[in-house]
Each structure stands twice: as structure tokens, then as C-alpha cells.
Amino acid sequence: MPTAQDAARTAEQNPVVRALARAGYAANGVVHALIGAIVLAIAAGGEGESDQSGAFKTIADAPAGFVALWALAVALAALGLWHAAVALRRGGGDRSAWGARISEAGQALVFIALGVVAASVALGARPVADDSAEEASRGVLSVPGGPFVLGAVGVGIAVGGVAFVVMGVRRSYRTKMSIPSGPVGMVTDVLGVFGFVAKGVSLLTVGVLLVIAAVTVDADQAGGLDGAIRSLLGMPAGPFVVSSVGVGFIAYGIFCGLRARFARL
């Protein structure tokens, strides 16, 4: 009888699944580019929700947005399932193998969740991620030991942000891509470094907000990506910092489009 690992390996190597996974990277690029555009608008004094929910709602308001959202939902969920298959088929029991397995599983959860959010917006939902983050934080803080749990989550997200910065600086994304030499490779590296660092800064800020909420036992201090952007905006040279993050998100979005082409699947 075939094992779950065999089934995962078969699914991972299926040409249709690989094509959908590449489409998922492209879809992720579209979402990040839209977030970047919204962030730039906020830096210039405009309004908007600078997170995934805001990007999906922007698409929903566009002509044929319903169709585009369902396409994004399918592609993102497919990419999540591909990462799940990779996590399941990985062998080995040492620390590095488990680390890679956990990383793939985490990415699977993120992309599947994004696909679900895109589908919910296509069906008419209008979620506000920052409000959801505050409500979730308030629920965690209300239970015994809640501040420690929320603080641990914040530290975890902050560590993830630092990891993104390190991946960008070290260009470790290259291990998962077949980047060509020449001008295309140079452009891909510039976009990758800038994009990873910008996303890392935003995740680090989200983590810090959660830690502050845990320390002060005040859920109103918590927030998602949109809250992080607005916190950065209130800092010295905030508009410049936020504009840089916005450009970085656009760069990361374009990088994801290139990753759809050059990813090793």
C-alpha cells in the first residue's frame, strides 16, 4: 500500500500541481504589489488598508474582480497544498530535516489561509485584519497566562521578520530558485534583497506591537500589517520609512512573479 509520503511525492511531482504552484507564486506577487501601492498611498496621506485583506477588497471593487479573486484563491490554496506535500514527503529525523519540514508546513498554512480569505472576499465578506488581530489578542489576554502566550506569538513573528531580513541580505532564496546569469539575474537579486528586507521590517513591527500589547495587557496596542504600517508612519521620518516599505513590497511582488518562473519545483 502506498504511504502518505509516497502520495505526497506523487502530488508534488504532478505537472498540473507544479503549474498551479507557480501560479500561486504569481498570485502572491500580485497581492504584495497591491499592498505596496496602498502603503505608498498611505505614506502620501491617502487612505486604505495596507494588508492582504485590503488588497483583496481592492481587487473585489475592480471590474471582473470576482473572477480575479477566485483565480487568486485557487492559485494561493494550490501553492499551500504544494508546500504541504513537500513537508509531508521530506525524510530524515535530524534537526535540519525537522526545521525544513516545519518551515514548509508553516508556508502551507499561510498560503491556504490567504486562499480562504480571498475566497471569503469573493463571496462578499469584508474582513478588517487589524480588528481581527485586536479581538484575537483580547481573547488571549483574557485567559490565565494570556500575556505570556501573546508575547510568545509576538516574539515568534518578530523572529520571522528578522529571518526575512537575513534571507534577503544573504540571498538565501537562491537555493530554491534557478536564477539565470546576466541582467535578469541581477534584477532578480536586487528585487529579492529589497523585497525580503522590507517584508521583514513590517513583520518585525507586527511582532513588536504584539509584545507591547502583552506587556501592557492592552489589546488595543496589537495590530496586523496595517497597524504596523501606521505605527511606522508615526515615527521620525515616518513617511520616508513607510514609502520605502511600500516600494519594497512592490519589489517583493515583482520578485514573486519572477519566482513563479524560476522556482525549483
XYZ file of N, CA, C and O in Angstrom, residues 14-198:
740
model
N 3.482 16.089 -9.784
C 2.450 16.185 -10.807
C 2.591 17.507 -11.567
O 2.641 18.570 -10.947
N 2.635 17.472 -12.904
C 2.824 18.708 -13.686
C 1.733 19.747 -13.438
O 2.005 20.951 -13.417
N 0.499 19.291 -13.277
C -0.597 20.231 -13.039
C -0.425 20.923 -11.685
O -0.603 22.136 -11.569
N -0.052 20.146 -10.665
C 0.169 20.715 -9.344
C 1.311 21.722 -9.381
O 1.228 22.803 -8.780
N 2.370 21.395 -10.102
C 3.508 22.320 -10.203
C 3.109 23.599 -10.924
O 3.525 24.702 -10.539
N 2.296 23.467 -11.974
C 1.848 24.654 -12.709
C 0.993 25.542 -11.804
O 1.124 26.770 -11.815
N 0.126 24.919 -11.000
C -0.705 25.691 -10.082
C 0.143 26.344 -8.986
O -0.151 27.461 -8.544
N 1.197 25.652 -8.545
C 2.095 26.232 -7.541
C 2.790 27.470 -8.100
O 2.925 28.492 -7.408
N 3.219 27.395 -9.341
C 3.842 28.572 -9.968
C 2.827 29.714 -10.067
O 3.161 30.886 -9.839
N 1.599 29.364 -10.400
C 0.549 30.387 -10.444
C 0.348 30.998 -9.055
O 0.044 32.192 -8.923
N 0.523 30.174 -8.017
C 0.397 30.673 -6.652
C 1.458 31.700 -6.315
O 1.175 32.709 -5.652
N 2.689 31.462 -6.751
C 3.747 32.454 -6.539
C 3.398 33.765 -7.249
O 3.604 34.858 -6.704
N 2.879 33.649 -8.476
C 2.487 34.849 -9.215
C 1.354 35.576 -8.491
O 1.351 36.811 -8.403
N 0.384 34.814 -7.969
C -0.731 35.414 -7.232
C -0.230 36.125 -5.979
O -0.688 37.233 -5.653
N 0.709 35.511 -5.289
C 1.300 36.145 -4.109
C 1.993 37.449 -4.495
O 1.964 38.436 -3.743
N 2.589 37.466 -5.664
C 3.223 38.681 -6.155
C 2.218 39.788 -6.408
O 2.460 40.958 -6.064
N 1.072 39.435 -6.984
C 0.026 40.429 -7.233
C -0.447 41.045 -5.919
O -0.597 42.270 -5.799
N -0.663 40.191 -4.916
C -1.142 40.673 -3.614
C -0.128 41.624 -2.986
O -0.479 42.704 -2.497
N 1.150 41.241 -2.999
C 2.171 42.096 -2.380
C 2.366 43.402 -3.148
O 2.595 44.453 -2.526
N 2.271 43.362 -4.461
C 2.403 44.594 -5.239
C 1.253 45.551 -4.917
O 1.458 46.772 -4.799
N 0.045 44.999 -4.759
C -1.098 45.839 -4.396
C -0.933 46.429 -2.993
O -1.235 47.607 -2.769
N -0.450 45.615 -2.064
C -0.192 46.124 -0.711
C 0.818 47.266 -0.781
O 0.658 48.301 -0.125
N 1.863 47.083 -1.578
C 2.868 48.131 -1.729
C 2.281 49.424 -2.256
O 2.610 50.523 -1.769
N 1.380 49.321 -3.239
C 0.742 50.512 -3.792
C -0.118 51.210 -2.732
O -0.128 52.449 -2.633
N -0.845 50.428 -1.924
C -1.669 51.004 -0.869
C -0.790 51.681 0.188
O -1.112 52.768 0.687
N 0.331 51.043 0.528
C 1.260 51.616 1.508
C 1.797 52.953 1.006
O 1.895 53.930 1.771
N 2.137 53.036 -0.272
C 2.621 54.296 -0.843
C 1.545 55.371 -0.773
O 1.845 56.549 -0.490
N 0.296 54.973 -1.026
C -0.798 55.942 -0.944
C -0.954 56.466 0.486
O -1.170 57.660 0.708
N -0.816 55.574 1.475
C -0.918 55.987 2.879
C 0.236 56.915 3.252
O 0.051 57.908 3.960
N 1.431 56.606 2.767
C 2.595 57.466 3.040
C 2.401 58.863 2.485
O 2.913 59.845 3.046
N 1.621 58.966 1.392
C 1.366 60.269 0.772
C 0.154 60.974 1.377
O -0.243 62.036 0.909
N -0.447 60.367 2.427
C -1.581 60.995 3.094
C -2.926 60.420 2.712
O -3.959 60.926 3.165
N -2.942 59.379 1.895
C -4.192 58.775 1.483
C -4.713 57.779 2.497
O -4.156 57.601 3.578
N -5.796 57.089 2.128
C -6.423 56.108 2.996
C -6.356 54.731 2.342
O -6.197 54.611 1.131
N -6.523 53.710 3.159
C -6.539 52.349 2.641
C -6.148 51.364 3.717
O -5.681 51.756 4.797
N -6.365 50.088 3.448
C -5.980 49.009 4.357
C -4.752 48.326 3.775
O -4.846 47.608 2.786
N -3.600 48.560 4.407
C -2.325 48.078 3.854
C -2.014 46.665 4.330
O -1.014 46.432 5.006
N -2.894 45.734 3.981
C -2.658 44.335 4.298
C -3.330 43.474 3.236
O -3.900 43.996 2.269
N -3.280 42.144 3.427
C -3.825 41.248 2.421
C -5.325 41.452 2.223
O -5.818 41.442 1.088
N -6.051 41.655 3.318
C -7.489 41.873 3.208
C -7.787 43.129 2.395
O -8.697 43.146 1.563
N -7.004 44.182 2.645
C -7.179 45.410 1.880
C -6.911 45.205 0.395
O -7.622 45.743 -0.459
N -5.873 44.419 0.078
C -5.567 44.134 -1.320
C -6.701 43.357 -1.972
O -7.116 43.657 -3.109
N -7.242 42.354 -1.272
C -8.333 41.563 -1.832
C -9.583 42.419 -2.041
O -10.286 42.281 -3.053
N -9.857 43.328 -1.108
C -11.034 44.192 -1.254
C -10.852 45.176 -2.404
O -11.818 45.532 -3.087
N -9.616 45.609 -2.624
C -9.337 46.477 -3.770
C -9.617 45.733 -5.070
O -10.211 46.296 -6.010
N -9.212 44.483 -5.140
C -9.478 43.667 -6.329
C -10.978 43.464 -6.497
O -11.517 43.527 -7.618
N -11.688 43.229 -5.380
C -13.134 42.986 -5.445
C -13.874 44.177 -6.033
O -14.914 44.006 -6.704
N -13.371 45.379 -5.807
C -14.029 46.597 -6.298
C -13.708 46.894 -7.757
O -14.297 47.804 -8.344
N -12.783 46.153 -8.339
C -12.399 46.374 -9.737
C -13.339 45.612 -10.674
O -14.004 44.662 -10.258
N -13.412 46.024 -11.947
C -14.207 45.256 -12.905
C -13.710 43.807 -12.990
O -12.501 43.567 -13.038
N -14.639 42.872 -13.008
C -14.311 41.440 -13.038
C -13.487 41.023 -11.825
O -12.782 40.013 -11.873
N -13.590 41.801 -10.743
C -12.832 41.469 -9.537
C -13.220 40.135 -8.942
O -12.374 39.425 -8.389
N -14.494 39.772 -9.070
C -14.984 38.488 -8.563
C -14.215 37.333 -9.196
O -13.751 36.420 -8.509
N -14.029 37.411 -10.506
C -13.309 36.355 -11.224
C -11.838 36.330 -10.805
O -11.262 35.267 -10.553
N -11.234 37.512 -10.717
C -9.823 37.598 -10.334
C -9.598 37.043 -8.930
O -8.607 36.352 -8.679
N -10.517 37.328 -8.009
C -10.368 36.849 -6.640
C -10.424 35.328 -6.575
O -9.648 34.699 -5.850
N -11.339 34.724 -7.317
C -11.415 33.264 -7.305
C -10.159 32.650 -7.919
O -9.677 31.611 -7.454
N -9.615 33.294 -8.957
C -8.370 32.801 -9.545
C -7.232 32.875 -8.532
O -6.434 31.931 -8.392
N -7.156 33.992 -7.802
C -6.136 34.143 -6.762
C -6.333 33.118 -5.649
O -5.366 32.520 -5.163
N -7.586 32.902 -5.255
C -7.876 31.954 -4.175
C -7.419 30.547 -4.542
O -6.774 29.853 -3.740
N -7.731 30.125 -5.759
C -7.344 28.780 -6.203
C -5.826 28.652 -6.275
O -5.239 27.661 -5.813
N -5.162 29.665 -6.852
C -3.710 29.609 -7.015
C -2.997 29.606 -5.664
O -2.057 28.834 -5.443
N -3.439 30.466 -4.741
C -2.795 30.533 -3.425
C -3.015 29.245 -2.628
O -2.092 28.737 -1.984
N -4.231 28.718 -2.679
C -4.505 27.463 -1.972
C -3.689 26.318 -2.580
O -3.174 25.458 -1.851
N -3.546 26.320 -3.913
C -2.760 25.277 -4.574
C -1.298 25.352 -4.159
O -0.654 24.318 -3.922
N -0.771 26.568 -4.035
C 0.613 26.725 -3.578
C 0.749 26.219 -2.148
O 1.745 25.566 -1.801
N -0.249 26.488 -1.314
C -0.224 25.978 0.049
C -0.231 24.457 0.084
O 0.524 23.838 0.851
N -1.050 23.837 -0.749
C -1.097 22.375 -0.798
C 0.213 21.797 -1.313
O 0.643 20.723 -0.869
N 0.862 22.502 -2.242
C 2.161 22.027 -2.744
C 3.192 22.053 -1.610
O 3.949 21.093 -1.439
N 3.210 23.130 -0.824
C 4.136 23.198 0.311
C 3.813 22.101 1.335
O 4.731 21.528 1.944
N 2.528 21.812 1.522
C 2.142 20.743 2.437
C 2.660 19.399 1.954
O 3.133 18.576 2.755
N 2.593 19.172 0.641
C 3.107 17.920 0.072
C 4.612 17.819 0.264
O 5.142 16.747 0.591
N 5.318 18.932 0.081
C 6.768 18.938 0.283
C 7.102 18.622 1.736
O 8.015 17.847 2.036
N 6.345 19.219 2.664
C 6.582 18.968 4.087
C 6.344 17.504 4.431
O 7.093 16.895 5.208
N 5.303 16.921 3.820
C 4.932 15.547 4.145
C 5.908 14.528 3.591
O 6.187 13.506 4.216
N 6.474 14.801 2.414
C 7.345 13.805 1.787
C 8.792 13.906 2.255
O 9.609 13.045 1.953
N 9.131 14.970 3.001
C 10.515 15.126 3.457
C 10.883 14.013 4.438
O 10.149 13.724 5.364
N 12.020 13.409 4.233
C 12.502 12.369 5.128
C 13.531 12.901 6.100
O 13.867 14.079 6.100
N 14.052 12.020 6.918
C 15.089 12.409 7.870
C 14.504 12.822 9.204
O 13.401 13.372 9.273
N 15.248 12.553 10.253
C 14.774 12.888 11.584
C 15.700 13.800 12.345
O 15.514 14.019 13.544
N 16.734 14.351 11.667
C 17.648 15.240 12.368
C 17.055 16.642 12.462
O 15.986 16.932 11.938
N 17.779 17.527 13.128
C 17.261 18.864 13.402
C 17.001 19.653 12.121
O 15.973 20.327 11.996
N 17.917 19.564 11.149
C 17.743 20.331 9.912
C 16.534 19.844 9.131
O 15.803 20.647 8.541
N 16.310 18.520 9.117
C 15.160 17.963 8.397
C 13.856 18.426 9.025
O 12.905 18.819 8.330
N 13.803 18.410 10.355
C 12.603 18.866 11.045
C 12.395 20.365 10.849
O 11.263 20.835 10.698
N 13.498 21.129 10.829
C 13.379 22.565 10.589
C 12.798 22.860 9.222
O 11.916 23.718 9.074
N 13.292 22.130 8.201
C 12.777 22.317 6.841
C 11.318 21.891 6.761
O 10.496 22.549 6.101
N 10.965 20.801 7.451
C 9.587 20.308 7.434
C 8.637 21.320 8.076
O 7.554 21.606 7.547
N 9.057 21.895 9.201
C 8.226 22.884 9.887
C 8.076 24.140 9.040
O 6.997 24.744 8.967
N 9.162 24.547 8.375
C 9.113 25.726 7.512
C 8.122 25.531 6.369
O 7.308 26.422 6.069
N 8.174 24.369 5.726
C 7.255 24.083 4.619
C 5.815 24.034 5.124
O 4.901 24.552 4.467
N 5.596 23.417 6.287
C 4.251 23.334 6.840
C 3.714 24.721 7.184
O 2.527 25.021 6.955
N 4.586 25.586 7.722
C 4.173 26.947 8.037
C 3.762 27.711 6.797
O 2.741 28.420 6.793
N 4.548 27.572 5.727
C 4.195 28.235 4.476
C 2.891 27.693 3.915
O 2.081 28.440 3.348
N 2.678 26.392 4.069
C 1.427 25.790 3.611
C 0.234 26.435 4.299
O -0.765 26.807 3.650
N 0.325 26.593 5.611
C -0.774 27.197 6.373
C -1.022 28.637 5.938
O -2.174 29.065 5.793
N 0.057 29.390 5.722
C -0.082 30.801 5.333
C -0.786 30.931 3.987
O -1.745 31.705 3.844
N -0.354 30.168 2.996
C -0.932 30.300 1.657
C -2.356 29.770 1.597
O -3.214 30.349 0.903
N -2.632 28.689 2.311
C -4.005 28.187 2.346
C -4.918 29.211 3.019
O -6.041 29.464 2.555
N -4.433 29.817 4.110
C -5.218 30.849 4.795
C -5.484 32.037 3.873
O -6.609 32.570 3.840
N -4.478 32.447 3.105
C -4.676 33.550 2.161
C -5.709 33.184 1.101
O -6.537 34.009 0.703
N -5.656 31.946 0.627
C -6.644 31.487 -0.344
C -8.049 31.535 0.230
O -9.005 31.941 -0.457
N -8.197 31.154 1.495
C -9.506 31.184 2.153
C -10.004 32.620 2.290
O -11.187 32.914 2.048
N -9.105 33.539 2.657
C -9.500 34.950 2.789
C -9.934 35.509 1.437
O -10.951 36.218 1.330
N -9.172 35.193 0.376
C -9.537 35.662 -0.967
C -10.904 35.125 -1.367
O -11.734 35.860 -1.929
N -11.172 33.858 -1.076
C -12.464 33.263 -1.409
C -13.585 33.919 -0.612
O -14.676 34.175 -1.147
N -13.329 34.213 0.670
C -14.364 34.834 1.503
C -14.709 36.234 0.999
O -15.879 36.626 0.990
N -13.693 36.979 0.540
C -13.950 38.314 -0.015
C -14.722 38.190 -1.326
O -15.621 38.987 -1.614
N -14.395 37.181 -2.126
C -15.127 36.947 -3.374
C -16.590 36.643 -3.097
O -17.469 36.975 -3.907
N -16.871 36.026 -1.941
C -18.245 35.686 -1.573
C -18.974 36.838 -0.887
O -20.139 36.701 -0.510
N -18.272 37.964 -0.707
C -18.934 39.146 -0.154
C -18.468 39.582 1.213
O -18.920 40.617 1.716
N -17.589 38.823 1.859
C -17.096 39.216 3.179
C -16.182 40.430 3.053
O -15.528 40.622 2.027
N -16.140 41.222 4.089
C -15.261 42.390 4.107
C -14.498 42.417 5.440
O -14.748 43.252 6.311
N -13.551 41.485 5.622
C -12.828 41.410 6.899
C -11.903 42.600 7.095
O -11.382 43.174 6.129
N -11.706 42.973 8.353
C -10.736 44.011 8.718
C -9.675 43.326 9.573
O -9.924 42.985 10.734
N -8.514 43.104 8.990
C -7.490 42.294 9.648
C -7.046 42.886 10.982
O -6.804 42.161 11.940
N -6.931 44.204 11.053
C -6.479 44.836 12.295
C -7.480 44.611 13.423
O -7.094 44.343 14.565
N -8.772 44.744 13.103
C -9.795 44.490 14.116
C -9.748 43.034 14.574
O -9.908 42.743 15.766
N -9.540 42.130 13.623
C -9.455 40.708 13.967
C -8.265 40.444 14.878
O -8.351 39.652 15.831
N -7.137 41.115 14.587
C -5.942 40.936 15.417
C -6.189 41.434 16.836
O -5.781 40.800 17.814
N -6.871 42.573 16.959
C -7.162 43.109 18.291
C -8.114 42.191 19.062
O -7.934 41.957 20.258
N -9.143 41.686 18.378
C -10.097 40.796 19.045
C -9.420 39.509 19.493
O -9.658 39.004 20.597
N -8.576 38.951 18.607
C -7.861 37.723 18.968
C -6.933 37.970 20.152
O -6.853 37.152 21.077
N -6.246 39.119 20.147
C -5.345 39.459 21.254
C -6.123 39.645 22.551
O -5.682 39.216 23.622
N -7.290 40.265 22.445
C -8.115 40.476 23.640
C -8.559 39.128 24.224
O -8.578 38.940 25.450
N -8.900 38.187 23.341
C -9.287 36.870 23.816
C -8.144 36.143 24.492
O -8.330 35.492 25.526
N -6.947 36.262 23.925
C -5.775 35.603 24.515
C -5.443 36.225 25.873
O -5.137 35.518 26.843
N -5.513 37.553 25.945
C -5.159 38.241 27.192
C -6.140 37.938 28.321
O -5.797 38.092 29.499
N -7.336 37.499 27.976
C -8.355 37.265 28.999
C -8.205 35.921 29.704
O -8.874 35.681 30.707
N -7.351 35.035 29.198
C -7.186 33.719 29.817
C -5.944 33.726 30.711
O -5.041 34.566 30.528
N -5.875 32.818 31.692
C -4.677 32.754 32.553
C -3.412 32.520 31.731
O -3.377 31.649 30.864
N -2.409 33.311 32.000
C -1.161 33.187 31.248
C -1.226 33.782 29.857
O -0.279 33.650 29.076
N -2.356 34.448 29.539
C -2.539 35.010 28.202
C -1.449 35.969 27.763
O -0.962 35.885 26.630
N -1.018 36.904 28.630
C 0.050 37.828 28.219
C 1.331 37.117 27.798
O 1.999 37.546 26.853
N 1.654 36.005 28.473
C 2.856 35.258 28.104
C 2.683 34.600 26.730
O 3.607 34.574 25.914
N 1.464 34.081 26.479
C 1.190 33.454 25.183
C 1.261 34.486 24.065
O 1.905 34.270 23.032
N 0.604 35.638 24.287
C 0.605 36.687 23.268
C 2.016 37.213 23.044
O 2.420 37.468 21.899
N 2.771 37.363 24.121
C 4.158 37.808 23.985
C 4.985 36.820 23.192
O 5.808 37.215 22.353
N 4.748 35.529 23.432
C 5.491 34.496 22.700
C 5.148 34.541 21.207
O 6.025 34.394 20.355
N 3.869 34.762 20.896
C 3.466 34.886 19.491
C 4.139 36.094 18.855
O 4.646 36.028 17.714
N 4.156 37.216 19.591
C 4.810 38.417 19.079
C 6.281 38.211 18.829
O 6.813 38.625 17.786
N 6.949 37.537 19.761
C 8.373 37.250 19.583
C 8.578 36.348 18.364
O 9.514 36.552 17.571
N 7.689 35.361 18.194
C 7.801 34.463 17.043
C 7.670 35.203 15.730
O 8.441 34.962 14.786
N 6.693 36.121 15.649
C 6.520 36.904 14.423
C 7.717 37.823 14.200
O 8.187 37.993 13.063
N 8.221 38.417 15.282
C 9.398 39.286 15.167
C 10.605 38.502 14.674
O 11.366 38.988 13.819
N 10.782 37.288 15.192
C 11.887 36.437 14.733
C 11.710 36.107 13.256
O 12.677 36.095 12.484
N 10.449 35.858 12.851
C 10.192 35.626 11.430
C 10.571 36.824 10.583
O 11.110 36.688 9.483
N 10.295 38.040 11.107
C 10.692 39.249 10.392
C 12.195 39.354 10.246
O 12.710 39.689 9.160
N 12.921 39.066 11.339
C 14.388 39.076 11.265
C 14.875 38.044 10.261
O 15.822 38.294 9.496
N 14.200 36.881 10.236
C 14.591 35.832 9.286
C 14.433 36.310 7.849
O 15.284 36.018 6.990
N 13.365 37.054 7.576
C 13.174 37.591 6.224
C 14.304 38.553 5.867
O 14.818 38.542 4.740
N 14.674 39.409 6.826
C 15.773 40.353 6.567
C 17.060 39.589 6.266
O 17.781 39.904 5.315
N 17.344 38.564 7.088
C 18.558 37.769 6.892
C 18.530 37.053 5.538
O 19.540 37.021 4.821
N 17.370 36.493 5.173
C 17.258 35.818 3.873
C 17.525 36.784 2.725
O 18.142 36.415 1.726
N 17.038 38.025 2.893
C 17.281 39.000 1.846
C 18.746 39.387 1.748
O 19.328 39.402 0.662
N 19.357 39.688 2.898
C 20.761 40.114 2.907
C 21.681 38.996 2.410
O 22.622 39.237 1.639
N 21.396 37.772 2.844
C 22.239 36.636 2.468
C 21.843 36.027 1.120
O 22.522 35.144 0.617
N 20.735 36.496 0.570
C 20.203 35.977 -0.699
C 20.014 34.448 -0.643
O 20.246 33.750 -1.625
N 19.547 33.969 0.503
C 19.376 32.528 0.652
C 18.206 31.992 -0.164
O 18.075 30.776 -0.325
N 17.346 32.878 -0.678
C 16.267 32.439 -1.557
C 16.804 31.783 -2.827
O 16.095 31.051 -3.509
N 18.071 32.057 -3.130
C 18.673 31.483 -4.335
C 18.713 29.961 -4.304
O 18.746 29.318 -5.347
N 18.712 29.360 -3.108
C 18.770 27.895 -3.008
C 17.488 27.253 -3.520
O 17.478 26.052 -3.814
N 16.414 28.041 -3.620
C 15.133 27.495 -4.080
C 14.746 27.990 -5.464
O 13.613 27.803 -5.903
N 15.711 28.618 -6.136
C 15.433 29.151 -7.466
C 16.583 28.849 -8.417
O 17.717 28.653 -7.979
N 16.282 28.802 -9.685
C 17.307 28.661 -10.719
C 17.413 30.001 -11.437
O 16.845 30.202 -12.516
N 18.122 30.931 -10.796
C 18.206 32.289 -11.324
C 19.250 32.344 -12.430
O 20.396 31.930 -12.234
N 18.887 32.850 -13.598
C 19.855 32.910 -14.694
C 20.902 33.986 -14.449
O 20.725 34.881 -13.617
N 21.994 33.892 -15.149
C 23.030 34.921 -15.066
C 22.633 36.101 -15.951
O 21.646 36.042 -16.684
N 23.412 37.167 -15.883
C 23.141 38.324 -16.717
C 22.191 39.311 -16.078
O 21.920 39.254 -14.870
N 21.642 40.228 -16.866
C 20.785 41.300 -16.343
C 19.559 40.784 -15.591
O 19.175 41.349 -14.566
N 18.946 39.705 -16.085
C 17.751 39.178 -15.416
C 18.091 38.706 -14.004
O 17.358 38.959 -13.046
N 19.235 38.040 -13.867
C 19.661 37.577 -12.555
C 19.960 38.734 -11.624
O 19.616 38.689 -10.430
N 20.592 39.784 -12.140
C 20.904 40.949 -11.317
C 19.630 41.638 -10.832
O 19.512 42.008 -9.658
N 18.665 41.813 -11.737
C 17.401 42.437 -11.362
C 16.678 41.595 -10.321
O 16.129 42.116 -9.345
N 16.681 40.273 -10.516
C 16.027 39.375 -9.560
C 16.647 39.500 -8.180
O 15.944 39.536 -7.165
N 17.969 39.588 -8.111
C 18.650 39.724 -6.821
C 18.331 41.053 -6.152
O 18.091 41.101 -4.935
N 18.326 42.131 -6.913
C 18.014 43.446 -6.337
C 16.598 43.443 -5.761
O 16.360 43.889 -4.630
N 15.651 42.927 -6.551
C 14.266 42.860 -6.091
C 14.125 41.950 -4.874
O 13.394 42.258 -3.928
N 14.842 40.826 -4.899
C 14.764 39.877 -3.792
C 15.297 40.463 -2.505
O 14.659 40.368 -1.447
N 16.464 41.069 -2.557
C 17.072 41.648 -1.356
C 16.185 42.749 -0.781
O 15.840 42.739 0.410
N 15.798 43.702 -1.632
C 14.985 44.823 -1.172
C 13.633 44.335 -0.660
O 13.142 44.754 0.391
N 13.006 43.424 -1.396
C 11.686 42.935 -1.026
C 11.683 42.157 0.273
O 10.821 42.363 1.135
N 12.649 41.265 0.443
C 12.726 40.472 1.674
C 12.976 41.360 2.887
O 12.395 41.152 3.955
N 13.853 42.340 2.734
C 14.152 43.236 3.859
C 12.914 44.049 4.237
O 12.579 44.188 5.425
N 12.200 44.579 3.234
C 11.005 45.382 3.513
C 9.930 44.554 4.207
O 9.315 44.998 5.185
